[in-house]
mmCIF file of C-alpha atoms and ligand atoms in Angstrom:
data_model
loop_
_atom_site.group_PDB
_atom_site.id
_atom_site.type_symbol
_atom_site.label_atom_id
_atom_site.label_comp_id
_atom_site.label_asym_id
_atom_site.label_seq_id
_atom_site.Cartn_x
_atom_site.Cartn_y
_atom_site.Cartn_z
ATOM 1 C CA MET A 1 0.262 0.517 -0.297
ATOM 2 C CA PRO A 2 1.082 3.297 -0.333
ATOM 3 C CA LEU A 3 1.614 5.732 2.277
ATOM 4 C CA VAL A 4 -0.665 6.901 4.574
ATOM 5 C CA ALA A 5 -1.376 10.083 6.078
ATOM 6 C CA MET A 6 -1.565 10.570 9.592
ATOM 7 C CA ARG A 7 -4.791 11.623 9.924
ATOM 8 C CA GLN A 8 -6.248 8.045 9.191
ATOM 9 C CA LEU A 9 -4.076 6.301 12.077
ATOM 10 C CA LEU A 10 -4.414 8.494 14.269
ATOM 11 C CA ASP A 11 -7.817 8.606 13.985
ATOM 12 C CA GLU A 12 -8.424 4.986 13.755
ATOM 13 C CA ALA A 13 -5.674 5.155 16.950
ATOM 14 C CA ALA A 14 -8.376 7.466 18.684
ATOM 15 C CA LYS A 15 -11.890 5.306 18.226
ATOM 16 C CA GLY A 16 -9.771 1.332 19.731
ATOM 17 C CA GLY A 17 -9.043 3.410 22.150
ATOM 18 C CA TYR A 18 -5.224 2.757 21.977
ATOM 19 C CA GLY A 19 -1.549 5.272 21.337
ATOM 20 C CA VAL A 20 0.535 4.754 17.663
ATOM 21 C CA GLY A 21 4.390 4.746 18.113
ATOM 22 C CA ALA A 22 6.948 7.112 16.185
ATOM 23 C CA PHE A 23 9.869 6.337 15.379
ATOM 24 C CA ASN A 24 12.552 8.702 13.926
ATOM 25 C CA VAL A 25 15.452 6.676 12.001
ATOM 26 C CA ASN A 26 18.378 8.060 9.767
ATOM 27 C CA ASN A 27 19.101 5.087 8.333
ATOM 28 C CA MET A 28 18.249 2.079 6.185
ATOM 29 C CA GLU A 29 19.098 -0.508 9.025
ATOM 30 C CA GLN A 30 16.370 2.045 11.171
ATOM 31 C CA ILE A 31 13.280 2.214 9.378
ATOM 32 C CA GLN A 32 13.556 -1.596 8.426
ATOM 33 C CA ALA A 33 14.045 -3.311 12.201
ATOM 34 C CA ILE A 34 11.113 -0.828 12.886
ATOM 35 C CA MET A 35 9.090 -2.430 10.093
ATOM 36 C CA GLU A 36 10.634 -6.105 11.064
ATOM 37 C CA ALA A 37 8.872 -5.659 14.214
ATOM 38 C CA ALA A 38 5.828 -3.559 12.972
ATOM 39 C CA ARG A 39 5.177 -6.854 9.842
ATOM 40 C CA GLU A 40 5.305 -9.136 13.907
ATOM 41 C CA THR A 41 3.337 -7.299 15.600
ATOM 42 C CA GLN A 42 0.732 -6.651 13.168
ATOM 43 C CA SER A 43 0.855 -2.552 13.635
ATOM 44 C CA PRO A 44 0.314 -0.041 11.977
ATOM 45 C CA VAL A 45 3.077 3.051 12.547
ATOM 46 C CA VAL A 46 4.431 6.349 11.856
ATOM 47 C CA ILE A 47 8.410 5.723 11.038
ATOM 48 C CA GLN A 48 9.283 9.702 11.094
ATOM 49 C CA ALA A 49 12.447 11.912 10.055
ATOM 50 C CA SER A 50 14.284 15.322 12.282
ATOM 51 C CA ARG A 51 15.758 17.876 9.294
ATOM 52 C CA GLY A 52 19.526 16.830 10.745
ATOM 53 C CA ALA A 53 17.622 13.377 9.192
ATOM 54 C CA ARG A 54 16.728 14.282 5.912
ATOM 55 C CA ALA A 55 20.086 15.701 5.931
ATOM 56 C CA TYR A 56 22.799 13.039 7.162
ATOM 57 C CA SER A 57 20.254 10.616 4.616
ATOM 58 C CA GLN A 58 19.946 12.949 1.776
ATOM 59 C CA ASP A 59 16.087 12.798 0.808
ATOM 60 C CA ARG A 60 15.690 11.182 -1.878
ATOM 61 C CA PHE A 61 17.819 8.386 -0.043
ATOM 62 C CA LEU A 62 15.542 7.619 3.113
ATOM 63 C CA TYR A 63 11.672 8.978 0.415
ATOM 64 C CA HIS A 64 12.721 5.174 -1.402
ATOM 65 C CA LEU A 65 14.276 3.712 1.437
ATOM 66 C CA MET A 66 10.301 4.553 2.082
ATOM 67 C CA ILE A 67 8.842 3.466 -0.858
ATOM 68 C CA ALA A 68 11.264 0.395 -0.816
ATOM 69 C CA ALA A 69 9.719 -0.470 3.416
ATOM 70 C CA THR A 70 5.888 0.094 1.434
ATOM 71 C CA GLU A 71 7.161 -2.786 -1.198
ATOM 72 C CA VAL A 72 8.121 -5.167 0.949
ATOM 73 C CA TYR A 73 5.530 -4.830 3.920
ATOM 74 C CA PRO A 74 2.422 -4.017 1.189
ATOM 75 C CA GLU A 75 0.206 -5.418 4.629
ATOM 76 C CA ILE A 76 1.831 -2.947 7.406
ATOM 77 C CA PRO A 77 0.342 0.058 7.107
ATOM 78 C CA VAL A 78 3.145 3.601 7.188
ATOM 79 C CA VAL A 79 3.408 6.857 7.393
ATOM 80 C CA LEU A 80 5.760 9.380 6.640
ATOM 81 C CA HIS A 81 6.462 12.205 9.217
ATOM 82 C CA LEU A 82 8.179 15.507 9.257
ATOM 83 C CA ASP A 83 9.746 16.297 12.777
ATOM 84 C CA HIS A 84 9.724 19.673 14.595
ATOM 85 C CA GLY A 85 9.832 21.384 11.075
ATOM 86 C CA ASN A 86 11.173 24.279 11.959
ATOM 87 C CA SER A 87 9.614 26.796 9.465
ATOM 88 C CA PRO A 88 7.023 26.877 6.799
ATOM 89 C CA ALA A 89 10.533 26.072 3.881
ATOM 90 C CA THR A 90 11.206 22.720 5.131
ATOM 91 C CA CYS A 91 7.318 21.831 6.142
ATOM 92 C CA LYS A 92 6.913 22.469 2.171
ATOM 93 C CA SER A 93 9.330 21.431 0.492
ATOM 94 C CA ALA A 94 9.259 17.595 3.509
ATOM 95 C CA ILE A 95 5.626 18.039 1.650
ATOM 96 C CA ASP A 96 7.150 18.244 -2.532
ATOM 97 C CA MET A 97 9.327 14.783 -1.446
ATOM 98 C CA GLY A 98 6.117 12.965 -0.528
ATOM 99 C CA PHE A 99 6.011 12.658 3.506
ATOM 100 C CA THR A 100 2.478 12.833 3.983
ATOM 101 C CA SER A 101 2.999 14.184 7.331
ATOM 102 C CA VAL A 102 4.949 17.206 8.948
ATOM 103 C CA MET A 103 5.220 18.444 12.439
ATOM 104 C CA MET A 104 5.068 22.172 11.939
ATOM 105 C CA ASP A 105 6.426 23.101 14.654
ATOM 106 C CA GLY A 106 6.234 26.906 15.441
ATOM 107 C CA SER A 107 7.055 27.033 19.519
ATOM 108 C CA LEU A 108 10.104 27.590 18.578
ATOM 109 C CA MET A 109 11.734 29.931 15.870
ATOM 110 C CA GLU A 110 13.115 29.164 13.024
ATOM 111 C CA ASP A 111 16.033 29.139 14.398
ATOM 112 C CA GLY A 112 15.369 25.675 16.430
ATOM 113 C CA LYS A 113 15.964 26.767 20.185
ATOM 114 C CA THR A 114 14.318 30.689 20.482
ATOM 115 C CA PRO A 115 11.124 30.254 22.178
ATOM 116 C CA SER A 116 8.288 32.133 20.217
ATOM 117 C CA SER A 117 5.338 34.187 20.798
ATOM 118 C CA TYR A 118 1.801 32.687 20.429
ATOM 119 C CA GLU A 119 1.131 34.603 17.151
ATOM 120 C CA HIS A 120 4.687 33.487 15.646
ATOM 121 C CA ASN A 121 3.190 29.864 16.052
ATOM 122 C CA VAL A 122 -0.022 30.063 15.010
ATOM 123 C CA ALA A 123 0.731 32.368 11.212
ATOM 124 C CA VAL A 124 3.464 29.731 10.666
ATOM 125 C CA THR A 125 1.141 26.556 11.178
ATOM 126 C CA ARG A 126 -2.126 28.224 9.660
ATOM 127 C CA GLU A 127 0.251 28.040 7.109
ATOM 128 C CA VAL A 128 1.491 24.904 6.897
ATOM 129 C CA VAL A 129 -2.476 23.003 7.280
ATOM 130 C CA ALA A 130 -3.791 25.317 4.052
ATOM 131 C CA ALA A 131 -0.257 24.168 2.099
ATOM 132 C CA ALA A 132 -0.560 20.396 3.514
ATOM 133 C CA HIS A 133 -3.827 20.349 4.039
ATOM 134 C CA ALA A 134 -4.451 20.877 0.600
ATOM 135 C CA LYS A 135 -2.530 18.321 -1.151
ATOM 136 C CA GLY A 136 -4.250 15.454 2.131
ATOM 137 C CA VAL A 137 -1.296 16.017 4.085
ATOM 138 C CA THR A 138 -1.470 15.550 7.953
ATOM 139 C CA VAL A 139 -0.286 19.038 9.649
ATOM 140 C CA GLU A 140 0.793 18.427 13.610
ATOM 141 C CA ALA A 141 1.884 21.511 15.672
ATOM 142 C CA GLU A 142 3.276 21.750 19.180
ATOM 143 C CA ILE A 143 2.267 24.323 21.853
ATOM 144 C CA GLY A 144 4.340 25.028 24.569
ATOM 145 C CA CYS A 145 8.624 23.735 23.735
ATOM 146 C CA LEU A 146 10.032 20.644 25.611
ATOM 147 C CA GLY A 147 12.910 20.675 26.655
ATOM 148 C CA GLY A 148 16.716 19.665 26.374
ATOM 149 C CA ILE A 149 19.308 18.951 23.299
ATOM 150 C CA GLU A 150 21.534 21.150 22.534
ATOM 151 C CA ASP A 151 22.491 20.662 19.693
ATOM 152 C CA GLY A 152 19.147 19.204 18.491
ATOM 153 C CA HIS A 153 16.099 20.862 17.687
ATOM 154 C CA GLY A 154 15.378 22.282 21.296
ATOM 155 C CA ALA A 155 14.917 24.924 24.454
ATOM 156 C CA GLY A 156 16.896 23.282 25.758
ATOM 157 C CA GLY A 157 16.290 23.518 29.909
ATOM 158 C CA SER A 158 14.670 20.739 31.780
ATOM 159 C CA GLY A 159 11.302 20.806 30.694
ATOM 160 C CA MET A 160 9.112 22.602 32.807
ATOM 161 C CA GLU A 161 9.254 25.798 31.699
ATOM 162 C CA HIS A 162 7.804 26.674 29.122
ATOM 163 C CA LEU A 163 5.158 23.754 30.185
ATOM 164 C CA THR A 164 1.576 24.335 28.051
ATOM 165 C CA ASP A 165 -1.275 26.554 29.585
ATOM 166 C CA PRO A 166 -4.364 24.159 29.081
ATOM 167 C CA ALA A 167 -6.041 27.644 27.457
ATOM 168 C CA GLN A 168 -3.511 28.255 24.929
ATOM 169 C CA ALA A 169 -3.774 25.580 24.040
ATOM 170 C CA GLU A 170 -7.825 25.514 23.157
ATOM 171 C CA GLN A 171 -7.618 28.741 21.601
ATOM 172 C CA PHE A 172 -4.605 27.784 19.536
ATOM 173 C CA VAL A 173 -6.411 24.772 18.384
ATOM 174 C CA LYS A 174 -9.028 27.231 17.083
ATOM 175 C CA ASP A 175 -7.195 29.136 15.693
ATOM 176 C CA THR A 176 -4.844 26.261 13.362
ATOM 177 C CA ASN A 177 -7.437 23.582 12.923
ATOM 178 C CA CYS A 178 -3.866 20.985 12.857
ATOM 179 C CA ASP A 179 -4.626 17.385 12.122
ATOM 180 C CA ALA A 180 -2.454 16.429 15.769
ATOM 181 C CA LEU A 181 -0.999 17.994 19.189
ATOM 182 C CA ALA A 182 2.788 18.126 20.952
ATOM 183 C CA ILE A 183 2.255 19.202 24.425
ATOM 184 C CA ALA A 184 4.742 20.057 26.786
ATOM 185 C CA ILE A 185 3.998 17.838 30.284
ATOM 186 C CA GLY A 186 7.559 18.460 31.738
ATOM 187 C CA THR A 187 9.478 15.766 28.882
ATOM 188 C CA SER A 188 12.551 16.643 26.836
ATOM 189 C CA HIS A 189 14.066 14.617 23.819
ATOM 190 C CA GLY A 190 17.553 12.922 24.227
ATOM 191 C CA ALA A 191 18.615 11.058 28.111
ATOM 192 C CA TYR A 192 18.694 12.437 30.482
ATOM 193 C CA LYS A 193 14.870 13.871 31.044
ATOM 194 C CA PHE A 194 13.969 13.293 35.046
ATOM 195 C CA THR A 195 17.435 12.725 37.658
ATOM 196 C CA LYS A 196 14.910 9.957 39.861
ATOM 197 C CA LYS A 197 11.778 8.120 38.435
ATOM 198 C CA PRO A 198 9.927 10.800 37.818
ATOM 199 C CA ASP A 199 6.237 12.147 39.711
ATOM 200 C CA GLY A 200 3.901 14.455 39.511
ATOM 201 C CA SER A 201 6.263 17.256 40.192
ATOM 202 C CA VAL A 202 7.956 17.105 37.015
ATOM 203 C CA LEU A 203 6.503 14.873 35.208
ATOM 204 C CA LYS A 204 2.676 17.354 34.657
ATOM 205 C CA MET A 205 0.543 14.525 33.760
ATOM 206 C CA ASP A 206 -2.961 17.269 35.363
ATOM 207 C CA VAL A 207 -1.646 19.172 32.442
ATOM 208 C CA LEU A 208 -1.871 16.013 29.858
ATOM 209 C CA ILE A 209 -5.363 15.745 31.196
ATOM 210 C CA GLU A 210 -6.982 18.889 31.590
ATOM 211 C CA ILE A 211 -5.606 19.894 27.738
ATOM 212 C CA HIS A 212 -7.821 16.972 27.586
ATOM 213 C CA LYS A 213 -10.759 17.967 29.106
ATOM 214 C CA ARG A 214 -10.745 21.231 27.355
ATOM 215 C CA LEU A 215 -9.571 19.465 23.560
ATOM 216 C CA PRO A 216 -11.228 15.468 23.381
ATOM 217 C CA LYS A 217 -11.308 15.770 19.850
ATOM 218 C CA THR A 218 -7.734 16.739 19.497
ATOM 219 C CA HIS A 219 -5.350 13.825 18.840
ATOM 220 C CA LEU A 220 -2.418 14.756 21.504
ATOM 221 C CA VAL A 221 1.341 13.639 21.353
ATOM 222 C CA MET A 222 4.015 12.924 23.757
ATOM 223 C CA HIS A 223 7.346 14.469 22.832
ATOM 224 C CA GLY A 224 10.923 12.633 25.020
ATOM 225 C CA SER A 225 8.730 9.727 24.950
ATOM 226 C CA SER A 226 11.478 7.548 25.423
ATOM 227 C CA SER A 227 11.445 5.476 28.777
ATOM 228 C CA VAL A 228 15.599 5.030 29.094
ATOM 229 C CA PRO A 229 15.888 1.472 29.891
ATOM 230 C CA LYS A 230 18.253 0.740 32.743
ATOM 231 C CA ASP A 231 18.507 -2.447 31.124
ATOM 232 C CA LEU A 232 19.614 -0.710 28.278
ATOM 233 C CA GLN A 233 21.561 1.488 29.865
ATOM 234 C CA ASP A 234 22.953 -0.902 32.009
ATOM 235 C CA ILE A 235 24.967 -3.317 27.795
ATOM 236 C CA ILE A 236 26.026 0.895 27.376
ATOM 237 C CA ASN A 237 28.126 1.479 29.960
ATOM 238 C CA GLN A 238 28.694 -2.865 30.878
ATOM 239 C CA TYR A 239 30.695 -2.582 27.472
ATOM 240 C CA GLY A 240 33.155 0.321 27.710
ATOM 241 C CA GLY A 241 30.809 3.915 27.223
ATOM 242 C CA LYS A 242 29.590 5.841 30.009
ATOM 243 C CA LEU A 243 26.224 6.989 29.971
ATOM 244 C CA LYS A 244 24.919 9.001 33.448
ATOM 245 C CA GLN A 245 22.194 6.752 34.870
ATOM 246 C CA THR A 246 18.587 8.754 34.559
ATOM 247 C CA TRP A 247 15.152 7.561 33.524
ATOM 248 C CA GLY A 248 12.494 9.095 31.345
ATOM 249 C CA VAL A 249 8.802 8.959 30.970
ATOM 250 C CA PRO A 250 7.610 5.114 32.501
ATOM 251 C CA ILE A 251 5.489 3.210 30.826
ATOM 252 C CA GLU A 252 2.659 3.415 32.662
ATOM 253 C CA GLU A 253 2.295 7.521 32.662
ATOM 254 C CA ILE A 254 2.456 7.204 28.584
ATOM 255 C CA GLN A 255 -0.311 4.408 28.745
ATOM 256 C CA LEU A 256 -2.463 6.505 30.820
ATOM 257 C CA GLY A 257 -2.198 9.582 28.732
ATOM 258 C CA ILE A 258 -3.435 7.304 25.478
ATOM 259 C CA ARG A 259 -5.939 7.245 28.087
ATOM 260 C CA ASN A 260 -6.263 10.717 27.823
ATOM 261 C CA GLY A 261 -6.432 11.696 24.127
ATOM 262 C CA VAL A 262 -2.677 10.502 23.429
ATOM 263 C CA ARG A 263 -2.097 9.203 19.391
ATOM 264 C CA LYS A 264 1.190 9.030 18.990
ATOM 265 C CA ILE A 265 4.055 8.636 21.710
ATOM 266 C CA ASN A 266 7.534 9.541 20.707
ATOM 267 C CA VAL A 267 10.498 7.732 20.691
ATOM 268 C CA ASP A 268 13.922 8.329 19.040
ATOM 269 C CA THR A 269 16.480 8.334 22.372
ATOM 270 C CA ASP A 270 15.416 4.400 23.566
ATOM 271 C CA ASN A 271 16.651 3.060 19.929
ATOM 272 C CA ARG A 272 19.319 4.683 20.466
ATOM 273 C CA LEU A 273 20.467 3.679 22.926
ATOM 274 C CA ALA A 274 19.655 -0.173 21.967
ATOM 275 C CA ILE A 275 21.946 0.340 18.968
ATOM 276 C CA THR A 276 24.530 1.656 20.427
ATOM 277 C CA GLY A 277 24.438 -0.925 22.989
ATOM 278 C CA ALA A 278 24.714 -3.643 20.413
ATOM 279 C CA ILE A 279 27.167 -2.619 18.346
ATOM 280 C CA ARG A 280 29.545 -1.213 21.039
ATOM 281 C CA LYS A 281 28.772 -5.041 22.404
ATOM 282 C CA VAL A 282 30.271 -7.063 19.352
ATOM 283 C CA PHE A 283 33.048 -4.267 19.374
ATOM 284 C CA MET A 284 34.249 -5.351 22.460
ATOM 285 C CA GLU A 285 33.934 -8.691 22.609
ATOM 286 C CA THR A 286 34.678 -8.955 19.050
ATOM 287 C CA PRO A 287 36.852 -6.268 18.427
ATOM 288 C CA GLU A 288 38.918 -8.639 15.495
ATOM 289 C CA LYS A 289 36.070 -8.280 14.189
ATOM 290 C CA PHE A 290 35.458 -5.782 10.877
ATOM 291 C CA ASP A 291 31.902 -6.263 9.054
ATOM 292 C CA PRO A 292 29.991 -4.377 9.165
ATOM 293 C CA ARG A 293 27.033 -6.589 8.662
ATOM 294 C CA ASP A 294 28.942 -7.616 12.562
ATOM 295 C CA TYR A 295 26.787 -5.767 14.338
ATOM 296 C CA LEU A 296 24.770 -3.573 12.227
ATOM 297 C CA LYS A 297 23.013 -7.251 12.886
ATOM 298 C CA PRO A 298 22.710 -7.538 16.285
ATOM 299 C CA ALA A 299 22.089 -3.556 16.089
ATOM 300 C CA ARG A 300 19.020 -3.557 13.651
ATOM 301 C CA GLU A 301 17.714 -6.994 16.153
ATOM 302 C CA ALA A 302 17.861 -4.557 19.572
ATOM 303 C CA MET A 303 16.124 -2.068 17.516
ATOM 304 C CA LYS A 304 13.431 -4.649 16.741
ATOM 305 C CA LYS A 305 13.749 -5.584 19.525
ATOM 306 C CA VAL A 306 12.250 -2.525 21.718
ATOM 307 C CA VAL A 307 10.076 -1.499 19.313
ATOM 308 C CA MET A 308 8.239 -4.532 18.849
ATOM 309 C CA GLN A 309 7.627 -3.821 23.147
ATOM 310 C CA ARG A 310 7.136 -0.059 22.988
ATOM 311 C CA MET A 311 4.430 -1.763 20.158
ATOM 312 C CA VAL A 312 2.388 -4.025 22.766
ATOM 313 C CA GLU A 313 2.556 -1.471 24.420
ATOM 314 C CA PHE A 314 1.896 1.358 23.325
ATOM 315 C CA GLY A 315 -1.328 -1.365 22.138
ATOM 316 C CA GLN A 316 -1.595 -0.201 18.499
ATOM 317 C CA ALA A 317 0.082 -4.131 17.383
ATOM 318 C CA GLY A 318 -2.959 -5.996 16.148
ATOM 319 C CA HIS A 319 -3.969 -3.698 14.126
ATOM 320 C CA ALA A 320 -2.756 -3.089 11.358
ATOM 321 C CA LYS A 321 -5.982 -4.920 9.302
ATOM 322 C CA ASP A 322 -8.487 -2.711 10.320
ATOM 323 C CA PHE A 323 -9.465 0.070 7.517
ATOM 324 C CA THR A 324 -7.742 1.079 4.296
ATOM 325 C CA PRO A 325 -6.165 3.246 3.555
ATOM 326 C CA ILE A 326 -7.864 7.114 2.240
ATOM 327 C CA PRO A 327 -5.533 8.003 -1.093
ATOM 328 C CA LEU A 328 -4.198 11.790 -0.180
ATOM 329 C CA ALA A 329 -6.359 13.299 -2.945
ATOM 330 C CA GLU A 330 -9.729 11.532 -0.796
ATOM 331 C CA MET A 331 -7.783 13.417 2.123
ATOM 332 C CA ALA A 332 -7.496 16.740 0.712
ATOM 333 C CA ALA A 333 -10.850 16.052 -0.572
ATOM 334 C CA MET A 334 -11.868 15.893 2.975
ATOM 335 C CA TYR A 335 -10.320 18.719 4.529
ATOM 336 C CA LYS A 336 -12.017 21.377 1.632
ATOM 337 C CA LYS A 337 -15.124 19.335 2.751
ATOM 338 C CA GLU A 338 -14.671 20.623 6.242
ATOM 339 C CA LEU A 339 -13.435 23.908 6.144
ATOM 340 C CA ALA A 340 -17.105 24.851 3.046
ATOM 341 C CA THR A 341 -18.683 23.121 6.121
ATOM 342 C CA ALA A 342 -17.070 25.351 8.884
HETATM 343 O O1 LIG B 401 13.712 16.143 18.508
HETATM 344 C C1 LIG B 401 14.490 14.992 18.148
HETATM 345 C C2 LIG B 401 14.604 14.280 17.747
HETATM 346 O O2 LIG B 401 15.381 12.326 18.713
HETATM 347 C C3 LIG B 401 15.953 14.048 17.008
HETATM 348 O O3 LIG B 401 16.652 14.342 17.072
HETATM 349 O O4 LIG B 401 17.466 15.928 15.465
HETATM 350 O O5 LIG B 401 19.351 14.808 16.551
HETATM 351 O O6 LIG B 401 17.760 13.347 14.159
HETATM 352 P P1 LIG B 401 18.066 14.965 16.143
HETATM 353 P P1 LIG B 402 13.714 10.570 22.998
HETATM 354 O O1 LIG B 402 14.208 11.250 22.768
HETATM 355 O O2 LIG B 402 12.748 10.893 24.508
HETATM 356 O O3 LIG B 402 13.424 9.216 22.487
HETATM 357 O O4 LIG B 402 11.777 11.569 22.477
HETATM 358 C C1 LIG B 402 11.609 11.684 20.442
HETATM 359 C C2 LIG B 402 10.996 12.760 20.231
HETATM 360 O O5 LIG B 402 9.834 13.617 20.410
HETATM 361 C C3 LIG B 402 11.575 12.539 18.384
HETATM 362 O O6 LIG B 402 10.783 13.623 18.881
HETATM 363 ZN ZN1 LIG B 403 10.588 15.851 20.093
#
């Protein structure tokens, strides 16, 4: 089947009361790991690429790898999503390239670091919604800013500095007509999210629940949702790595989110940890090896294992065949009709 619009996957997830993992990729092995996990668990799935990933893999390679994924796994509904688009131009170039969903993260300025004004966020998001919906492409927006990531996309800090204001979130959805909304509830990108198992003082599930009460029909997105499991940290350190002990977002909190409107859950770090641990193990245990397949295969397997586990925990497992994909042209017609009757 062709690449699917994210809106359809999230609408289906809302009907079924489950969440869908959105996994970041940079290369072929990561795409294969996710598709194998999706086949084994029969899951619909979102594959996402950041600006950094697009630059690393080069758009055309990424696009054709994703087309290969749809050919090799024709039974799996898969979305190609732009993660943290920093400007309308970035989002439009992704749409032109064949992404079926884009995130316009107008919570930050174009530098991907400086928190923006509400007006800036609304203006850039509206511009992207108009361009994307005309082509049937889904739009995720963000209100409030996540913490973390110094060199990639993110406001820095602990994640508590720019929590989403529920009243503003409600207004923002009215002002922009986005399909999905990323919110800031204390999480941050990367491995160092929390210094101990998070409680309600640092992971604001109460804010999420309040947003869901105000926006019961909006698909909410949790970024920075890696759980950073201790066993993955330990493997890296056992084989010569240097990670300080850290805590991520507990699965039970994500599941609470899913019961309260969360439909898309972003996971990158857990897969990075799994890959790195597996590669370090091969390097340490068999230093004589130099065929990249000797370490990329176990790395791919390790990522697949994490992704499969998340697919089961988020509830998307078993739902790959629930629906027939809607062509993008039909999605565009649906948006046009929605606008006319609004
Ligand atoms: O937004 C954060 C994701 O983990 C992507 O990270 O910008 O290093 O590709 P990246
Ligand atoms: P993690 O760093 O927690 O995996 O978050 C990834 C993310 O939110 C990508 O947008
Ligand atoms: Zn993110």
